[in-house]
Amino acid sequence: METLTTALKWFASGSGIIAAFMVAADYGRKTTGWGFVIFLGSSVAWIAGAVLAKDGALGTQNAVLFAINLFGVYRYLIRKTDA
């Protein structure tokens, strides 16, 4: 189980780094939106790793970040911009 937890945490870390770069680079709405999609995957991996490691603080933080990132997906990929 420890190997799975470690793999989840490394995936979460790597995908979070990639997503942060995509959002910070500001290459446009679509790229930023897909960065938020990757952040969602990172949050899910962090939550799973937190559950396996019994780390309530990390799980709670990433549950909140999941909701914030979901808003980012809505804002950049789903919501229509004003013309």
Short mmCIF file of C-alpha atoms in Angstrom, two decimals:
data_model
loop_
_atom_site.label_atom_id
_atom_site.label_comp_id
_atom_site.label_asym_id
_atom_site.label_seq_id
_atom_site.Cartn_x
_atom_site.Cartn_y
_atom_site.Cartn_z
CA MET A 1 0.00 0.00 0.00
CA GLU A 2 2.92 2.33 0.72
CA THR A 3 4.08 2.01 -2.91
CA LEU A 4 0.64 3.06 -4.18
CA THR A 5 0.57 6.03 -1.80
CA THR A 6 4.03 7.12 -2.93
CA ALA A 7 3.10 6.75 -6.62
CA LEU A 8 -0.10 8.79 -6.11
CA LYS A 9 1.78 11.55 -4.32
CA TRP A 10 4.47 11.75 -7.03
CA PHE A 11 1.80 11.84 -9.76
CA ALA A 12 -0.05 14.56 -7.86
CA SER A 13 3.12 16.56 -7.41
CA GLY A 14 4.22 16.29 -11.05
CA SER A 15 0.80 17.04 -12.50
CA GLY A 16 0.40 19.99 -10.13
CA ILE A 17 3.72 21.44 -11.33
CA ILE A 18 2.68 21.07 -14.98
CA ALA A 19 -0.74 22.63 -14.30
CA ALA A 20 0.79 25.55 -12.41
CA PHE A 21 3.10 26.27 -15.33
CA MET A 22 0.19 26.14 -17.79
CA VAL A 23 -1.86 28.60 -15.74
CA ALA A 24 1.08 30.92 -14.99
CA ALA A 25 2.29 30.99 -18.61
CA ASP A 26 -0.98 32.63 -19.68
CA TYR A 27 -0.93 31.18 -23.20
CA GLY A 28 -4.68 31.80 -23.53
CA ARG A 29 -8.02 30.72 -22.17
CA LYS A 30 -7.90 27.17 -23.52
CA THR A 31 -4.45 26.41 -22.16
CA THR A 32 -5.36 27.91 -18.80
CA GLY A 33 -8.60 25.89 -18.76
CA TRP A 34 -6.75 22.66 -19.48
CA GLY A 35 -4.30 23.58 -16.74
CA PHE A 36 -7.26 23.63 -14.36
CA VAL A 37 -8.35 20.20 -15.68
CA ILE A 38 -4.89 18.86 -14.83
CA PHE A 39 -5.17 20.53 -11.41
CA LEU A 40 -8.41 18.55 -10.91
CA GLY A 41 -6.54 15.31 -11.58
CA SER A 42 -3.78 16.39 -9.22
CA SER A 43 -6.33 17.15 -6.48
CA VAL A 44 -7.95 13.73 -6.90
CA ALA A 45 -4.55 12.04 -6.62
CA TRP A 46 -3.68 14.11 -3.53
CA ILE A 47 -7.03 13.22 -1.94
CA ALA A 48 -6.50 9.51 -2.64
CA GLY A 49 -2.95 9.69 -1.26
CA ALA A 50 -4.21 11.54 1.80
CA VAL A 51 -6.90 8.93 2.45
CA LEU A 52 -4.34 6.12 2.18
CA ALA A 53 -1.90 7.98 4.44
CA LYS A 54 -4.70 9.00 6.83
CA ASP A 55 -3.74 12.66 6.44
CA GLY A 56 -6.92 14.63 7.04
CA ALA A 57 -5.35 18.07 6.59
CA LEU A 58 -3.97 17.23 3.15
CA GLY A 59 -7.26 15.64 2.09
CA THR A 60 -9.31 18.61 3.27
CA GLN A 61 -7.02 21.11 1.55
CA ASN A 62 -7.27 19.28 -1.74
CA ALA A 63 -11.03 18.83 -1.51
CA VAL A 64 -11.27 22.63 -1.31
CA LEU A 65 -8.71 23.04 -4.12
CA PHE A 66 -10.75 20.58 -6.22
CA ALA A 67 -13.78 22.88 -5.91
CA ILE A 68 -11.69 25.95 -6.78
CA ASN A 69 -10.18 24.18 -9.78
CA LEU A 70 -13.64 23.08 -10.90
CA PHE A 71 -14.60 26.75 -10.91
CA GLY A 72 -11.49 27.44 -13.02
CA VAL A 73 -12.57 24.80 -15.55
CA TYR A 74 -16.02 26.37 -15.71
CA ARG A 75 -14.61 29.87 -16.08
CA TYR A 76 -12.05 29.10 -18.78
CA LEU A 77 -13.54 26.18 -20.72
CA ILE A 78 -17.32 26.21 -20.26
CA ARG A 79 -18.55 29.76 -19.66
CA LYS A 80 -18.99 31.88 -22.73
CA THR A 81 -17.01 35.12 -22.73
CA ASP A 82 -18.68 38.44 -23.41
CA ALA A 83 -18.17 39.61 -26.99
#
